[in-house]
Structure formats: C-alpha cells, structure tokens
Amino acid sequence: MQTSETAFLATAARAAHRIVDGAPRILDDHLAAPLLGSRAEELLAYHRQHGDHPILAGARAQTVVRSAFAETALAAFVHRGPSQYLLLGAGLDSSAYRLDLTGVPVFEVDQPATQAAKRAALAAAGISAADVTFVPAGGPLPAALVGAGFDVARPTFVTWLGVVMYLSPAEVEQTVAELASTLAPGSELVFDHMLPADLRDAEGNNYAAQVSAVAAAGGEPWRSTWSPASAAAMLTRHGWQVLAQPDTRTAVPAAMWTRSDALRPLGLASLTHARLEN
C-alpha cells in the first residue's frame, strides 16, 4: 500500500500556517515541516506562492483548527490523571513529539507505508519521543492494540483527525463500537467529520467539490458525511456521551478569527468530542 498523499497535504497545511499566515497563530506545529521529509519544499511552495487561494487557505484553516481543538482537550484530559493517548490514522501528526506527555504512553495507528515514511522523517530530523508505539493498521483494532501493549484498564484520549471522511458509515460505526468495547470508562474521543452538502455554506461546498475530486483521483475518495445529530446518535448507540460539537469557527477562541490574512472558517466540517460512559 502506498503512503497516504492526504497525510502529506494535511501536514503541509499545518506547516504552512507558520509561514504564510499572520497573527494570531491557531497552532504552532514547528515539527510539521520536518515530518514532510524530502517533500517539504515541494509541498510548502504551493502555499508560499498561492497562500491566498481559497482552497489552500481553507486547508490550513481546517487542519490547524481540528488539531488545536483536539490538543486543548488532550491537555485537559492528561492533567486529570494517568492516561494513554491513541491516534487513529495518525499520519504525520506531530503532537506526541511536541507536547508535554511525560508518563503518557502513546499509540499511533496507521497503514505501514505511512508509518515507515514518518519514522524515516523522524529519524532524519533527529526527533524522538520516549513512549510512542507504532501499531500497523489491519485486522481487528482491539487485538492489534492489546498486542502492542495497550492497557485496556487505563483511561485513553483518542484522536481521529482527517480520517472519517475516507471511511464508509459502516466502517466509522464499527470503529466507534470497537473503541467502546476496548477502552476504559471515562476515555474520550475527538474526531472531525465533513458535513452533508445541505449543512455546508457556499465556500464549504466549493472546497468539498474541488478537494474531494483531487483526493479521489489519488485513490482516497470521500465516503461519508455526518451531521452533528447523526454523529451524536451513532455515538450514543455505543455508550458515548457527546461533550461538544463545534464547527470550525467555534472550535477555537473567537479572537483567532480577527485576522488580516486569508484564513477564514469554512462551513464545511464539524468536530465531535465524546466521553465513554461507565
């Protein structure tokens, strides 16, 4: 299986936010560019040369907002006591290497080819984290996690960013059910999901039409959309309590959108934050 192209594009968007956009900075991902490895100059050049383009600015907004929201929730979670951090579809996410996660075991799940590219980039850049375990995707998730040393009795914070749109509704619900059957009560999950067309604004629908076509041409088609209500109902069926469902505008402090650059919140996607009930 090939390395995920969308993982590289999302990471380039996070890296470009530090280069192209002005203050205030929504996310300071200083490790995103090193994780692009030999492709950094190629991918960042698009943002440098065409930073005001609505699609590129929209990509930066989507990627930095979802990561900023998830990392804020993660920080609160690990502050409360012993925990684990699980990244589903980790891609080139750098949070385990940027954040203070001392004493928090980290498990990154993704396709082996993407993991191999990430590990090579980490090694080349001299980036390391003390307690990160790479879990190859494929086969039942619970067995893969337990086999990698995952502690099912320890509350876990799960991020699932930039992934759900590439899965069918059945695959999304199966993963949610597997997490519910595996994780300790009190565990939390944050994921982003594309909204149905009738819940997007004009800019969101334009972005979706163009970006989904590129993703499909690269072998990664969008396969599901979820309204906040349908996502909440699906989670409730499997024992999750929804804590928050912000859109791109409300997922970060309002002051973040007082800007002089091209970054704008699209009516395209929603985030869902949920807790596994006892």
Tab-separated table of C-alpha atoms in Angstrom:
chain	number	residue	atom	x	y	z
A	1	MET	CA	0.000	0.000	0.000
A	2	GLN	CA	1.223	3.486	-0.871
A	3	THR	CA	1.901	6.271	1.577
A	4	SER	CA	-1.182	8.446	2.118
A	5	GLU	CA	-0.939	11.560	-0.044
A	6	THR	CA	-3.611	13.295	2.013
A	7	ALA	CA	-1.457	12.838	5.129
A	8	PHE	CA	1.304	14.812	3.424
A	9	LEU	CA	-1.087	17.520	2.199
A	10	ALA	CA	-2.588	17.979	5.668
A	11	THR	CA	0.850	18.203	7.248
A	12	ALA	CA	1.962	20.727	4.638
A	13	ALA	CA	-1.067	22.840	5.551
A	14	ARG	CA	-0.128	22.754	9.248
A	15	ALA	CA	3.464	23.629	8.425
A	16	ALA	CA	2.434	26.446	6.093
A	17	HIS	CA	0.311	28.111	8.771
A	18	ARG	CA	3.553	29.184	10.491
A	19	ILE	CA	4.961	30.533	7.218
A	20	VAL	CA	2.055	32.057	5.305
A	21	ASP	CA	-0.463	33.221	7.883
A	22	GLY	CA	-0.069	36.102	10.279
A	23	ALA	CA	-1.113	36.523	13.886
A	24	PRO	CA	-2.830	35.151	15.803
A	25	ARG	CA	-1.394	31.683	15.287
A	26	ILE	CA	-4.015	28.991	15.838
A	27	LEU	CA	-1.478	26.145	16.073
A	28	ASP	CA	2.306	26.287	16.293
A	29	ASP	CA	3.339	23.000	14.705
A	30	HIS	CA	7.065	23.534	14.313
A	31	LEU	CA	7.633	19.849	13.574
A	32	ALA	CA	5.237	19.598	10.632
A	33	ALA	CA	7.800	20.702	8.046
A	34	PRO	CA	10.497	18.247	9.204
A	35	LEU	CA	7.951	15.421	9.014
A	36	LEU	CA	7.433	16.173	5.320
A	37	GLY	CA	10.982	14.964	4.752
A	38	SER	CA	12.251	15.390	1.200
A	39	ARG	CA	8.851	16.683	0.064
A	40	ALA	CA	8.857	19.756	2.305
A	41	GLU	CA	9.994	22.293	-0.279
A	42	GLU	CA	7.696	20.915	-2.976
A	43	LEU	CA	4.564	20.973	-0.825
A	44	LEU	CA	5.248	24.223	1.016
A	45	ALA	CA	5.961	26.043	-2.247
A	46	TYR	CA	2.276	25.908	-3.185
A	47	HIS	CA	1.323	27.740	0.000
A	48	ARG	CA	4.166	30.239	-0.285
A	49	GLN	CA	3.265	31.117	-3.864
A	50	HIS	CA	-0.532	30.935	-3.614
A	51	GLY	CA	-1.246	31.419	0.086
A	52	ASP	CA	-4.386	33.481	-0.536
A	53	HIS	CA	-6.013	30.832	-2.726
A	54	PRO	CA	-9.308	29.807	-1.049
A	55	ILE	CA	-8.559	26.086	-1.277
A	56	LEU	CA	-5.092	26.350	0.252
A	57	ALA	CA	-6.264	28.801	2.922
A	58	GLY	CA	-9.220	26.517	3.609
A	59	ALA	CA	-6.908	23.530	4.017
A	60	ARG	CA	-4.801	25.445	6.528
A	61	ALA	CA	-7.875	26.525	8.480
A	62	GLN	CA	-9.308	23.017	8.636
A	63	THR	CA	-6.107	21.288	9.696
A	64	VAL	CA	-4.897	23.744	12.315
A	65	VAL	CA	-8.319	24.181	13.913
A	66	ARG	CA	-9.002	20.479	14.347
A	67	SER	CA	-5.538	19.878	15.808
A	68	ALA	CA	-5.776	22.890	18.120
A	69	PHE	CA	-9.169	21.764	19.428
A	70	ALA	CA	-8.007	18.183	19.964
A	71	GLU	CA	-4.774	19.203	21.682
A	72	THR	CA	-6.598	21.517	24.078
A	73	ALA	CA	-8.909	18.650	25.058
A	74	LEU	CA	-5.945	16.265	25.319
A	75	ALA	CA	-4.086	18.605	27.676
A	76	ALA	CA	-7.101	18.787	29.992
A	77	PHE	CA	-7.507	15.005	29.885
A	78	VAL	CA	-3.920	14.071	30.765
A	79	HIS	CA	-3.894	16.710	33.518
A	80	ARG	CA	-6.639	14.809	35.357
A	81	GLY	CA	-4.564	11.676	36.000
A	82	PRO	CA	-2.901	8.576	34.497
A	83	SER	CA	-3.851	8.173	30.873
A	84	GLN	CA	-2.910	6.953	27.412
A	85	TYR	CA	-3.008	8.714	24.045
A	86	LEU	CA	-4.238	6.851	20.968
A	87	LEU	CA	-4.040	8.350	17.479
A	88	LEU	CA	-6.163	6.588	14.868
A	89	GLY	CA	-4.956	7.327	11.365
A	90	ALA	CA	-2.020	9.167	12.905
A	91	GLY	CA	-0.497	10.111	9.581
A	92	LEU	CA	2.262	12.665	10.102
A	93	ASP	CA	0.732	14.097	13.275
A	94	SER	CA	3.452	15.608	15.441
A	95	SER	CA	1.592	16.071	18.731
A	96	ALA	CA	3.327	13.178	20.513
A	97	TYR	CA	6.670	14.835	19.782
A	98	ARG	CA	5.692	18.458	20.559
A	99	LEU	CA	3.511	18.242	23.665
A	100	ASP	CA	4.450	17.513	27.254
A	101	LEU	CA	3.181	13.938	27.571
A	102	THR	CA	5.583	12.719	30.232
A	103	GLY	CA	4.309	9.437	31.641
A	104	VAL	CA	1.620	9.099	28.956
A	105	PRO	CA	2.059	6.064	26.671
A	106	VAL	CA	1.264	6.940	23.048
A	107	PHE	CA	-0.038	4.533	20.410
A	108	GLU	CA	-0.113	5.581	16.752
A	109	VAL	CA	-2.240	3.502	14.369
A	110	ASP	CA	-1.882	3.820	10.603
A	111	GLN	CA	-1.009	1.958	7.429
A	112	PRO	CA	2.532	0.523	7.468
A	113	ALA	CA	3.706	2.554	4.449
A	114	THR	CA	2.710	5.844	6.048
A	115	GLN	CA	4.285	4.790	9.338
A	116	ALA	CA	7.527	3.872	7.560
A	117	ALA	CA	7.690	7.298	5.896
A	118	LYS	CA	7.022	9.020	9.202
A	119	ARG	CA	9.634	7.030	11.084
A	120	ALA	CA	12.210	7.781	8.401
A	121	ALA	CA	11.433	11.514	8.599
A	122	LEU	CA	11.608	11.463	12.401
A	123	ALA	CA	14.980	9.741	12.292
A	124	ALA	CA	16.356	12.114	9.643
A	125	ALA	CA	15.280	15.123	11.697
A	126	GLY	CA	16.561	13.680	14.984
A	127	ILE	CA	13.073	13.794	16.526
A	128	SER	CA	12.154	11.250	19.163
A	129	ALA	CA	9.597	10.612	21.877
A	130	ALA	CA	10.156	8.364	24.840
A	131	ASP	CA	6.966	6.357	24.781
A	132	VAL	CA	5.479	6.060	21.281
A	133	THR	CA	4.374	2.688	19.907
A	134	PHE	CA	3.536	2.307	16.219
A	135	VAL	CA	0.632	-0.074	15.620
A	136	PRO	CA	0.142	-1.159	11.978
A	137	ALA	CA	-3.460	-0.892	10.806
A	138	GLY	CA	-5.153	-4.016	9.505
A	139	GLY	CA	-7.283	-6.584	11.243
A	140	PRO	CA	-9.366	-6.054	14.378
A	141	LEU	CA	-8.324	-2.912	16.228
A	142	PRO	CA	-8.728	-4.263	19.795
A	143	ALA	CA	-6.413	-7.208	19.179
A	144	ALA	CA	-3.826	-5.013	17.480
A	145	LEU	CA	-3.785	-2.573	20.383
A	146	VAL	CA	-3.569	-5.212	23.098
A	147	GLY	CA	-0.823	-6.987	21.162
A	148	ALA	CA	1.163	-3.747	21.124
A	149	GLY	CA	0.986	-3.353	24.900
A	150	PHE	CA	-2.054	-1.097	25.153
A	151	ASP	CA	-3.539	-1.049	28.685
A	152	VAL	CA	-7.311	-1.511	28.384
A	153	ALA	CA	-7.799	-0.517	32.045
A	154	ARG	CA	-6.221	2.920	31.643
A	155	PRO	CA	-8.360	5.883	30.518
A	156	THR	CA	-7.406	6.869	26.991
A	157	PHE	CA	-7.682	10.005	24.895
A	158	VAL	CA	-8.307	9.181	21.228
A	159	THR	CA	-7.855	11.489	18.254
A	160	TRP	CA	-9.196	10.539	14.842
A	161	LEU	CA	-8.428	13.528	12.662
A	162	GLY	CA	-8.703	13.805	8.903
A	163	VAL	CA	-9.842	10.192	8.585
A	164	VAL	CA	-13.601	9.741	8.940
A	165	MET	CA	-14.450	11.223	5.533
A	166	TYR	CA	-12.434	8.445	3.874
A	167	LEU	CA	-14.439	5.692	5.604
A	168	SER	CA	-17.921	4.380	4.898
A	169	PRO	CA	-20.616	4.994	7.527
A	170	ALA	CA	-20.453	1.312	8.485
A	171	GLU	CA	-16.671	1.461	8.954
A	172	VAL	CA	-16.966	4.575	11.101
A	173	GLU	CA	-19.576	2.973	13.327
A	174	GLN	CA	-17.605	-0.265	13.582
A	175	THR	CA	-14.558	1.644	14.813
A	176	VAL	CA	-16.630	3.563	17.349
A	177	ALA	CA	-18.082	0.262	18.601
A	178	GLU	CA	-14.626	-1.347	18.801
A	179	LEU	CA	-13.314	1.580	20.819
A	180	ALA	CA	-16.284	1.367	23.176
A	181	SER	CA	-15.699	-2.338	23.743
A	182	THR	CA	-11.948	-1.866	24.332
A	183	LEU	CA	-11.380	1.388	26.201
A	184	ALA	CA	-11.776	2.090	29.897
A	185	PRO	CA	-14.790	4.142	31.010
A	186	GLY	CA	-14.018	7.826	31.040
A	187	SER	CA	-11.955	7.612	27.866
A	188	GLU	CA	-12.524	10.437	25.379
A	189	LEU	CA	-12.641	10.690	21.598
A	190	VAL	CA	-12.242	13.677	19.267
A	191	PHE	CA	-12.871	13.333	15.546
A	192	ASP	CA	-13.735	15.601	12.646
A	193	HIS	CA	-16.337	14.843	10.006
A	194	MET	CA	-17.463	16.502	6.807
A	195	LEU	CA	-20.964	17.916	6.916
A	196	PRO	CA	-23.641	16.918	4.385
A	197	ALA	CA	-23.892	19.335	1.468
A	198	ASP	CA	-27.079	20.939	2.777
A	199	LEU	CA	-25.332	21.919	6.019
A	200	ARG	CA	-22.294	23.492	4.337
A	201	ASP	CA	-22.034	27.085	3.203
A	202	ALA	CA	-21.169	28.041	-0.381
A	203	GLU	CA	-17.439	28.187	0.333
A	204	GLY	CA	-17.587	24.816	2.069
A	205	ASN	CA	-19.337	23.198	-0.882
A	206	ASN	CA	-16.832	24.693	-3.308
A	207	TYR	CA	-13.961	23.377	-1.196
A	208	ALA	CA	-15.575	19.939	-0.923
A	209	ALA	CA	-16.141	19.673	-4.681
A	210	GLN	CA	-12.559	20.518	-5.560
A	211	VAL	CA	-10.689	18.764	-2.775
A	212	SER	CA	-12.739	15.565	-2.814
A	213	ALA	CA	-12.100	15.255	-6.565
A	214	VAL	CA	-8.350	15.514	-6.040
A	215	ALA	CA	-8.472	13.009	-3.179
A	216	ALA	CA	-10.499	10.558	-5.279
A	217	ALA	CA	-8.080	10.866	-8.176
A	218	GLY	CA	-5.306	9.958	-5.759
A	219	GLY	CA	-7.157	6.846	-4.584
A	220	GLU	CA	-8.558	8.332	-1.357
A	221	PRO	CA	-12.212	9.226	-2.099
A	222	TRP	CA	-14.504	10.818	0.466
A	223	ARG	CA	-17.000	8.169	1.511
A	224	SER	CA	-19.118	9.618	4.300
A	225	THR	CA	-20.573	12.801	5.720
A	226	TRP	CA	-22.142	13.236	9.148
A	227	SER	CA	-24.384	15.906	10.544
A	228	PRO	CA	-23.775	16.696	14.211
A	229	ALA	CA	-27.082	14.979	15.012
A	230	SER	CA	-26.260	11.780	13.114
A	231	ALA	CA	-22.776	11.623	14.649
A	232	ALA	CA	-24.246	12.079	18.127
A	233	ALA	CA	-26.880	9.394	17.570
A	234	MET	CA	-24.255	6.942	16.339
A	235	LEU	CA	-22.043	7.584	19.359
A	236	THR	CA	-24.948	7.269	21.785
A	237	ARG	CA	-25.797	3.840	20.383
A	238	HIS	CA	-22.387	2.649	21.577
A	239	GLY	CA	-22.258	4.206	25.021
A	240	TRP	CA	-20.601	7.547	24.288
A	241	GLN	CA	-21.758	10.866	25.730
A	242	VAL	CA	-21.263	13.844	23.426
A	243	LEU	CA	-19.448	16.709	25.163
A	244	ALA	CA	-19.137	19.221	22.329
A	245	GLN	CA	-19.690	19.548	18.584
A	246	PRO	CA	-18.098	22.813	17.449
A	247	ASP	CA	-17.759	23.912	13.860
A	248	THR	CA	-14.556	25.417	12.532
A	249	ARG	CA	-15.446	28.888	13.749
A	250	THR	CA	-16.358	27.918	17.316
A	251	ALA	CA	-13.710	25.231	17.890
A	252	VAL	CA	-11.112	27.868	18.785
A	253	PRO	CA	-11.388	31.165	20.696
A	254	ALA	CA	-13.250	33.884	18.773
A	255	ALA	CA	-10.163	36.111	18.832
A	256	MET	CA	-8.447	33.673	16.465
A	257	TRP	CA	-10.695	34.890	13.638
A	258	THR	CA	-9.756	38.559	13.998
A	259	ARG	CA	-7.209	38.352	11.204
A	260	SER	CA	-5.663	40.289	8.321
A	261	ASP	CA	-4.636	37.197	6.307
A	262	ALA	CA	-6.662	34.822	4.108
A	263	LEU	CA	-7.553	32.334	6.845
A	264	ARG	CA	-11.337	32.015	7.248
A	265	PRO	CA	-13.569	29.402	8.908
A	266	LEU	CA	-15.371	27.360	6.244
A	267	GLY	CA	-18.845	25.918	6.733
A	268	LEU	CA	-17.517	22.519	5.759
A	269	ALA	CA	-16.895	20.270	8.740
A	270	SER	CA	-17.666	19.714	12.393
A	271	LEU	CA	-15.725	18.294	15.317
A	272	THR	CA	-17.201	15.912	17.841
A	273	HIS	CA	-15.811	15.374	21.344
A	274	ALA	CA	-17.292	12.490	23.343
A	275	ARG	CA	-16.683	10.584	26.564
A	276	LEU	CA	-17.186	6.854	27.081
A	277	GLU	CA	-19.744	6.403	29.834
A	278	ASN	CA	-19.432	3.925	32.711
